[in-house]
XYZ file of N, CA, C and O in Angstrom:
508
model
N -46.919 -24.491 -153.350
C -47.043 -24.886 -154.809
C -48.016 -25.989 -154.923
O -47.855 -26.985 -154.106
N -48.954 -25.915 -155.736
C -49.831 -27.076 -156.036
C -49.607 -27.508 -157.417
O -49.486 -26.683 -158.393
N -49.712 -28.786 -157.606
C -49.467 -29.442 -158.854
C -50.703 -30.226 -159.294
O -51.366 -30.872 -158.456
N -50.972 -30.384 -160.664
C -51.999 -31.201 -161.075
C -51.575 -31.778 -162.467
O -51.222 -31.129 -163.376
N -51.561 -33.167 -162.468
C -51.282 -33.919 -163.608
C -52.465 -34.169 -164.468
O -53.583 -34.131 -163.886
N -52.208 -34.302 -165.750
C -53.322 -34.680 -166.616
C -52.741 -35.436 -167.767
O -51.529 -35.411 -168.011
N -53.621 -36.056 -168.630
C -53.188 -36.816 -169.837
C -53.071 -38.254 -169.657
O -52.829 -38.909 -170.672
N -53.245 -38.829 -168.452
C -53.185 -40.233 -168.322
C -54.400 -40.892 -169.041
O -55.275 -40.333 -169.469
N -54.298 -42.256 -169.088
C -55.336 -43.019 -169.752
C -54.717 -44.359 -170.150
O -53.822 -44.877 -169.646
N -55.532 -45.047 -170.913
C -55.178 -46.384 -171.363
C -54.835 -46.316 -172.914
O -55.497 -45.792 -173.739
N -53.714 -47.079 -173.248
C -53.244 -47.122 -174.573
C -52.657 -48.511 -174.798
O -52.356 -49.204 -173.836
N -52.691 -48.971 -176.061
C -52.097 -50.219 -176.418
C -50.612 -50.126 -176.508
O -49.980 -49.076 -176.714
N -49.924 -51.241 -176.218
C -48.506 -51.395 -176.301
C -48.013 -50.840 -177.708
O -48.608 -51.105 -178.683
N -46.999 -49.990 -177.616
C -46.560 -49.367 -178.799
C -47.041 -47.967 -179.057
O -46.580 -47.245 -179.912
N -48.069 -47.595 -178.357
C -48.626 -46.208 -178.506
C -47.982 -45.127 -177.703
O -46.866 -45.482 -177.091
N -48.582 -44.019 -177.720
C -47.987 -42.838 -177.066
C -48.936 -42.150 -176.175
O -50.187 -42.172 -176.544
N -48.450 -41.497 -175.234
C -49.242 -40.644 -174.296
C -48.329 -39.500 -174.010
O -47.202 -39.623 -173.761
N -48.956 -38.230 -173.793
C -48.295 -37.124 -173.266
C -48.901 -36.653 -171.994
O -50.154 -36.317 -172.002
N -48.062 -36.650 -171.025
C -48.660 -36.226 -169.662
C -48.243 -34.736 -169.426
O -47.261 -34.247 -169.954
N -49.150 -34.071 -168.765
C -48.866 -32.607 -168.450
C -48.908 -32.424 -166.921
O -49.681 -33.186 -166.237
N -48.229 -31.485 -166.404
C -48.263 -31.166 -165.018
C -48.256 -29.647 -164.926
O -47.160 -29.071 -165.141
N -49.301 -29.075 -164.400
C -49.388 -27.563 -164.316
C -49.233 -27.238 -162.834
O -49.942 -27.793 -161.970
N -48.321 -26.185 -162.613
C -48.164 -25.709 -161.233
C -48.920 -24.428 -161.018
O -48.924 -23.623 -161.886
N -49.284 -24.253 -159.729
C -49.835 -22.999 -159.365
C -49.296 -22.635 -158.033
O -48.876 -23.379 -157.217
N -49.160 -21.293 -157.826
C -48.539 -20.855 -156.521
C -46.990 -20.781 -156.480
O -46.493 -20.562 -155.517
N -46.393 -21.032 -157.658
C -44.971 -20.932 -157.757
C -44.498 -19.436 -158.117
O -44.931 -19.134 -159.267
N -43.745 -18.877 -157.350
C -43.349 -17.494 -157.589
C -42.423 -17.363 -158.821
O -42.357 -16.337 -159.439
N -41.568 -18.356 -158.921
C -40.646 -18.397 -160.041
C -40.424 -19.834 -160.530
O -39.529 -20.509 -160.147
N -41.347 -20.259 -161.340
C -41.306 -21.697 -161.751
C -40.107 -22.053 -162.444
O -39.588 -23.175 -162.308
N -39.392 -21.097 -163.136
C -38.202 -21.367 -163.807
C -37.005 -21.914 -163.042
O -36.179 -22.583 -163.530
N -37.048 -21.658 -161.762
C -35.910 -22.018 -160.975
C -36.054 -23.453 -160.285
O -35.144 -23.917 -159.645
N -37.256 -24.060 -160.469
C -37.399 -25.273 -159.863
C -36.928 -26.468 -160.713
O -36.926 -26.445 -161.952
N -36.451 -27.423 -160.026
C -36.126 -28.800 -160.537
C -37.461 -29.612 -160.639
O -38.256 -29.573 -159.694
N -37.754 -30.229 -161.682
C -38.944 -30.842 -162.011
C -38.782 -32.358 -162.277
O -37.704 -32.695 -162.837
N -39.661 -33.138 -161.752
C -39.389 -34.533 -161.953
C -40.800 -35.298 -162.145
O -41.882 -34.843 -161.867
N -40.622 -36.349 -162.850
C -41.701 -37.382 -163.086
C -41.295 -38.697 -162.300
O -40.190 -39.241 -162.560
N -42.186 -39.251 -161.543
C -41.987 -40.470 -160.860
C -43.276 -41.294 -161.178
O -44.306 -40.842 -161.532
N -43.147 -42.628 -160.975
C -44.157 -43.623 -161.119
C -44.127 -44.515 -160.094
O -43.140 -44.961 -159.501
N -45.347 -45.140 -159.853
C -45.458 -46.060 -158.750
C -46.481 -47.158 -159.139
O -47.496 -46.926 -159.686
N -46.244 -48.352 -158.859
C -47.168 -49.511 -158.972
C -47.295 -50.091 -157.362
O -46.337 -49.981 -156.706
N -48.347 -50.699 -157.238
C -48.586 -51.283 -155.818
C -47.591 -52.184 -155.464
O -47.156 -53.100 -156.225
N -47.017 -52.178 -154.270
C -46.077 -53.050 -153.894
C -44.627 -52.832 -154.242
O -43.683 -53.451 -153.788
N -44.357 -51.733 -154.919
C -42.991 -51.323 -155.269
C -42.684 -49.934 -154.946
O -43.626 -49.118 -154.800
N -41.443 -49.526 -154.777
C -41.107 -48.254 -154.423
C -41.306 -47.306 -155.719
O -41.343 -47.722 -156.803
N -41.453 -46.064 -155.293
C -41.593 -44.957 -156.362
C -40.317 -44.997 -157.242
O -39.271 -44.875 -156.711
N -40.537 -44.926 -158.551
C -39.417 -45.051 -159.410
C -39.174 -43.749 -160.113
O -40.287 -43.097 -160.607
N -37.993 -43.187 -160.300
C -37.696 -42.003 -161.056
C -37.876 -42.256 -162.499
O -37.236 -43.174 -163.045
N -38.620 -41.526 -163.144
C -38.772 -41.602 -164.635
C -38.033 -40.550 -165.329
O -37.131 -40.944 -166.302
N -38.147 -39.368 -165.052
C -37.395 -38.192 -165.695
C -37.250 -37.083 -164.809
O -38.294 -36.843 -164.010
N -36.229 -36.297 -164.923
C -36.053 -35.070 -164.205
C -35.484 -33.959 -165.187
O -34.728 -34.375 -166.065
N -35.830 -32.712 -164.813
C -35.393 -31.648 -165.614
C -34.999 -30.505 -164.583
O -35.779 -29.975 -163.931
N -33.669 -30.128 -164.697
C -33.354 -29.112 -163.696
C -33.570 -27.689 -164.362
O -33.988 -27.508 -165.554
N -33.346 -26.632 -163.586
C -33.649 -25.307 -163.928
C -32.833 -24.845 -165.140
O -33.135 -23.900 -165.858
N -31.544 -25.526 -165.317
C -30.660 -25.170 -166.463
C -31.125 -25.956 -167.805
O -30.600 -25.688 -168.848
N -32.151 -26.809 -167.635
C -32.595 -27.417 -168.883
C -32.020 -28.878 -169.065
O -32.219 -29.577 -170.074
N -31.167 -29.251 -168.034
C -30.523 -30.541 -168.283
C -31.528 -31.694 -167.882
O -32.160 -31.585 -166.756
N -31.616 -32.742 -168.668
C -32.541 -33.746 -168.442
C -31.796 -35.097 -167.995
O -30.781 -35.232 -168.384
N -32.533 -35.930 -167.116
C -32.143 -37.113 -166.782
C -33.262 -38.063 -166.883
O -34.353 -37.759 -166.626
N -32.920 -39.357 -167.323
C -33.967 -40.337 -167.377
C -33.679 -41.643 -166.700
O -32.600 -42.064 -166.551
N -34.684 -42.322 -166.302
C -34.491 -43.674 -165.737
C -34.053 -44.571 -166.837
O -34.470 -44.424 -168.036
N -33.334 -45.619 -166.459
C -32.789 -46.536 -167.544
C -33.973 -47.213 -168.266
O -33.729 -47.404 -169.518
N -34.974 -47.546 -167.716
C -36.075 -48.259 -168.427
C -36.675 -47.381 -169.403
O -37.481 -47.986 -170.331
N -36.607 -46.132 -169.369
C -37.483 -45.230 -170.269
C -36.546 -44.404 -171.344
O -37.010 -43.786 -172.169
N -35.148 -44.533 -171.058
C -34.325 -43.793 -172.012
C -34.521 -44.120 -173.497
O -34.749 -45.206 -173.805
N -34.655 -43.056 -174.278
C -34.879 -43.337 -175.738
C -36.402 -43.456 -176.089
O -36.702 -43.363 -177.229
N -37.296 -43.525 -175.121
C -38.692 -43.728 -175.342
C -39.411 -42.423 -174.847
O -40.482 -42.037 -175.336
N -38.950 -41.967 -173.705
C -39.666 -40.868 -173.014
C -38.857 -39.517 -173.192
O -37.595 -39.562 -173.195
N -39.590 -38.376 -173.337
C -38.904 -37.063 -173.348
C -39.629 -36.192 -172.371
O -40.829 -36.072 -172.359
N -38.841 -35.599 -171.603
C -39.381 -34.561 -170.580
C -39.041 -33.142 -171.079
O -37.990 -32.874 -171.681
N -40.043 -32.291 -170.882
C -39.860 -30.909 -171.356
C -40.551 -29.943 -170.407
O -41.463 -30.393 -169.606
N -40.400 -28.717 -170.539
C -41.039 -27.708 -169.678
C -41.341 -26.478 -170.450
O -40.692 -26.116 -171.283
N -42.419 -25.750 -170.056
C -42.752 -24.476 -170.645
C -42.866 -23.589 -169.388
O -43.970 -23.570 -168.758
N -41.865 -22.817 -169.187
C -41.868 -22.029 -167.933
C -42.939 -20.827 -167.975
O -43.482 -20.422 -166.956
N -43.289 -20.394 -169.209
C -44.288 -19.381 -169.329
C -45.684 -19.836 -168.924
O -46.600 -19.114 -168.526
N -45.965 -21.226 -169.007
C -47.224 -21.817 -168.687
C -47.052 -22.550 -167.360
O -48.079 -23.288 -167.036
N -45.906 -22.486 -166.680
C -45.801 -23.280 -165.403
C -46.150 -24.733 -165.674
O -46.799 -25.324 -164.826
N -45.760 -25.296 -166.743
C -46.100 -26.646 -167.126
C -44.975 -27.559 -167.426
O -44.104 -27.143 -168.190
N -44.980 -28.760 -166.966
C -44.013 -29.803 -167.260
C -44.694 -30.825 -168.113
O -45.963 -31.091 -167.841
N -44.006 -31.443 -168.999
C -44.574 -32.475 -169.951
C -43.740 -33.707 -169.851
O -42.575 -33.775 -169.536
N -44.386 -34.813 -170.171
C -43.684 -36.164 -170.357
C -44.265 -36.791 -171.559
O -45.444 -37.268 -171.565
N -43.511 -36.791 -172.702
C -43.940 -37.433 -173.977
C -43.479 -38.885 -173.826
O -42.222 -39.136 -173.652
N -44.379 -39.847 -173.819
C -44.101 -41.228 -173.601
C -44.323 -42.006 -174.964
O -45.553 -42.067 -175.357
N -43.403 -42.485 -175.629
C -43.561 -43.201 -176.823
C -43.246 -44.623 -176.742
O -42.508 -45.028 -175.681
N -43.590 -45.547 -177.648
C -43.289 -46.916 -177.621
C -43.588 -47.583 -176.197
O -42.801 -48.228 -175.635
N -44.757 -47.224 -175.736
C -45.102 -47.729 -174.531
C -45.222 -49.223 -174.351
O -45.574 -49.832 -175.280
N -44.939 -49.695 -173.193
C -44.896 -51.111 -172.828
C -45.813 -51.465 -171.707
O -46.057 -50.542 -170.872
N -46.307 -52.604 -171.640
C -47.187 -53.017 -170.440
C -46.565 -52.595 -169.125
O -47.180 -52.217 -168.175
N -45.239 -52.819 -169.050
C -44.460 -52.524 -167.815
C -44.372 -51.100 -167.484
O -43.935 -50.666 -166.340
N -44.882 -50.223 -168.354
C -44.947 -48.771 -168.009
C -46.223 -48.400 -167.323
O -46.450 -47.222 -166.810
N -47.062 -49.404 -167.174
C -48.355 -49.168 -166.433
C -48.017 -48.758 -165.096
O -47.334 -49.486 -164.362
N -48.596 -47.646 -164.664
C -48.230 -47.116 -163.176
C -49.181 -45.850 -163.024
O -49.705 -45.321 -163.927
N -49.047 -45.405 -161.824
C -49.502 -44.125 -161.442
C -48.366 -43.140 -161.540
O -47.278 -43.406 -161.035
N -48.578 -42.133 -162.413
C -47.388 -41.204 -162.660
C -47.683 -39.892 -161.825
O -48.759 -39.373 -161.846
N -46.590 -39.527 -161.171
C -46.718 -38.300 -160.283
C -45.588 -37.332 -160.798
O -44.443 -37.605 -161.134
N -45.997 -36.022 -160.791
C -44.964 -34.987 -160.962
C -44.568 -34.248 -159.628
O -45.293 -34.364 -158.670
N -43.429 -33.780 -159.639
C -42.834 -33.292 -158.423
C -41.962 -32.046 -158.727
O -41.330 -31.989 -159.798
N -42.064 -31.079 -157.856
C -41.151 -29.861 -158.064
C -40.312 -29.618 -156.700
O -40.818 -29.824 -155.587
N -39.150 -29.027 -156.742
C -38.417 -28.650 -155.656
C -37.370 -27.586 -156.104
O -36.877 -27.623 -157.215
N -37.161 -26.682 -155.182
C -36.093 -25.699 -155.427
C -34.737 -26.192 -154.797
O -34.593 -26.087 -153.652
N -33.870 -26.721 -155.663
C -32.560 -27.159 -155.127
C -31.515 -26.155 -155.472
O -30.316 -26.340 -155.273
N -31.909 -24.897 -155.790
C -30.915 -23.887 -156.016
C -30.620 -23.689 -157.474
O -31.107 -24.551 -158.266
N -29.826 -22.707 -157.857
C -29.557 -22.498 -159.414
C -28.898 -23.848 -159.932
O -27.848 -24.315 -159.473
N -29.488 -24.368 -161.016
C -29.011 -25.519 -161.582
C -29.005 -26.860 -160.853
O -28.469 -27.831 -161.233
N -29.772 -26.699 -159.688
C -29.885 -27.914 -158.785
C -30.589 -29.008 -159.396
O -31.629 -28.822 -160.208
N -30.376 -30.296 -159.046
C -31.150 -31.322 -159.479
C -30.999 -32.480 -158.460
O -30.399 -32.307 -157.414
N -31.795 -33.581 -158.816
C -31.894 -34.698 -157.831
C -31.633 -35.931 -158.653
O -32.380 -36.197 -159.518
N -30.680 -36.681 -158.232
C -30.499 -38.037 -158.951
C -31.758 -38.969 -158.847
O -32.238 -39.246 -157.782
N -32.087 -39.435 -160.078
C -33.286 -40.219 -160.033
C -33.117 -41.571 -159.430
O -34.009 -42.225 -158.976
N -31.791 -41.968 -159.254
C -31.408 -43.245 -158.637
C -31.675 -43.227 -157.081
O -31.769 -44.233 -156.470
N -31.798 -42.004 -156.577
C -32.064 -41.937 -155.020
C -33.608 -41.798 -154.770
O -34.315 -41.300 -155.622
N -33.910 -42.166 -153.521
C -35.259 -41.852 -153.204
C -35.615 -40.339 -153.439
O -34.857 -39.552 -153.093
N -36.773 -40.129 -153.874
C -37.152 -38.695 -154.149
C -37.156 -37.831 -152.910
O -37.536 -38.252 -151.769
N -36.687 -36.599 -153.063
C -36.641 -35.654 -151.979
C -37.308 -34.292 -152.486
O -36.667 -33.244 -152.396
N -38.464 -34.429 -152.964
C -39.195 -33.292 -153.395
C -40.310 -33.005 -152.430
O -40.949 -33.842 -151.854
N -40.575 -31.730 -152.196
C -41.561 -31.266 -151.209
C -42.882 -31.196 -151.859
O -44.035 -31.378 -151.116
N -43.035 -30.987 -153.112
C -44.384 -30.707 -153.739
C -44.602 -31.917 -154.695
O -43.807 -32.083 -155.717
N -45.835 -32.377 -154.676
C -46.196 -33.498 -155.512
C -47.670 -33.242 -156.052
O -48.464 -32.762 -155.273
N -47.977 -33.811 -157.178
C -49.309 -33.860 -157.645
C -50.035 -35.111 -157.245
O -49.385 -35.977 -156.526
N -51.328 -35.171 -157.383
C -52.042 -36.289 -156.898
C -51.872 -37.616 -157.746
O -52.200 -38.653 -157.330
N -51.218 -37.438 -158.945
C -50.983 -38.572 -159.849
C -52.057 -38.692 -160.933
O -53.198 -38.263 -160.845
N -51.614 -39.399 -162.060
C -52.495 -39.750 -163.119
C -52.158 -41.094 -163.538
O -50.961 -41.476 -163.676
N -53.150 -42.009 -163.836
C -52.945 -43.298 -164.135
C -52.677 -43.539 -165.555
O -53.406 -42.967 -166.436
N -51.644 -44.328 -165.916
C -51.313 -44.730 -167.274
C -51.441 -46.208 -167.276
O -50.731 -46.894 -166.455
N -52.300 -46.849 -168.157
C -52.355 -48.254 -168.393
C -52.075 -48.622 -169.807
O -52.652 -48.084 -170.764
N -51.044 -49.449 -169.852
C -50.663 -49.992 -171.257
C -51.018 -51.451 -171.380
O -50.544 -52.270 -170.626
N -51.912 -51.677 -172.384
C -52.407 -53.156 -172.570
C -51.613 -53.655 -173.693
O -51.198 -53.136 -174.643
N -51.500 -55.058 -173.551
C -50.678 -55.763 -174.494
C -51.541 -56.317 -175.633
O -52.730 -56.265 -175.627
């Protein structure tokens, strides 16, 4: 499975950005658990949002109420709508997919255990 993120860029605080992650080589995209993570230099990779194959979503504490994760299985694409952006949201954002079985998911609070990752897309929020 190969992943490619898009949609990153620079935005002012309070603005919005929508990230996309398109997968190729997935024989049944709908069964995968999908996740968004972000990373800044010197810090561990942080779980932002996850969406399991049943459609249940989970969010990191710092983004709840501001970010929304969604998927379009027909397009093999994962989205992350980011609203009310803050300078502390500045990071490299990565998407990840993994087959944890029917309805399987991965707690965002744990270090990620996904086999497939995109190269990342940079989001910069200026104050």
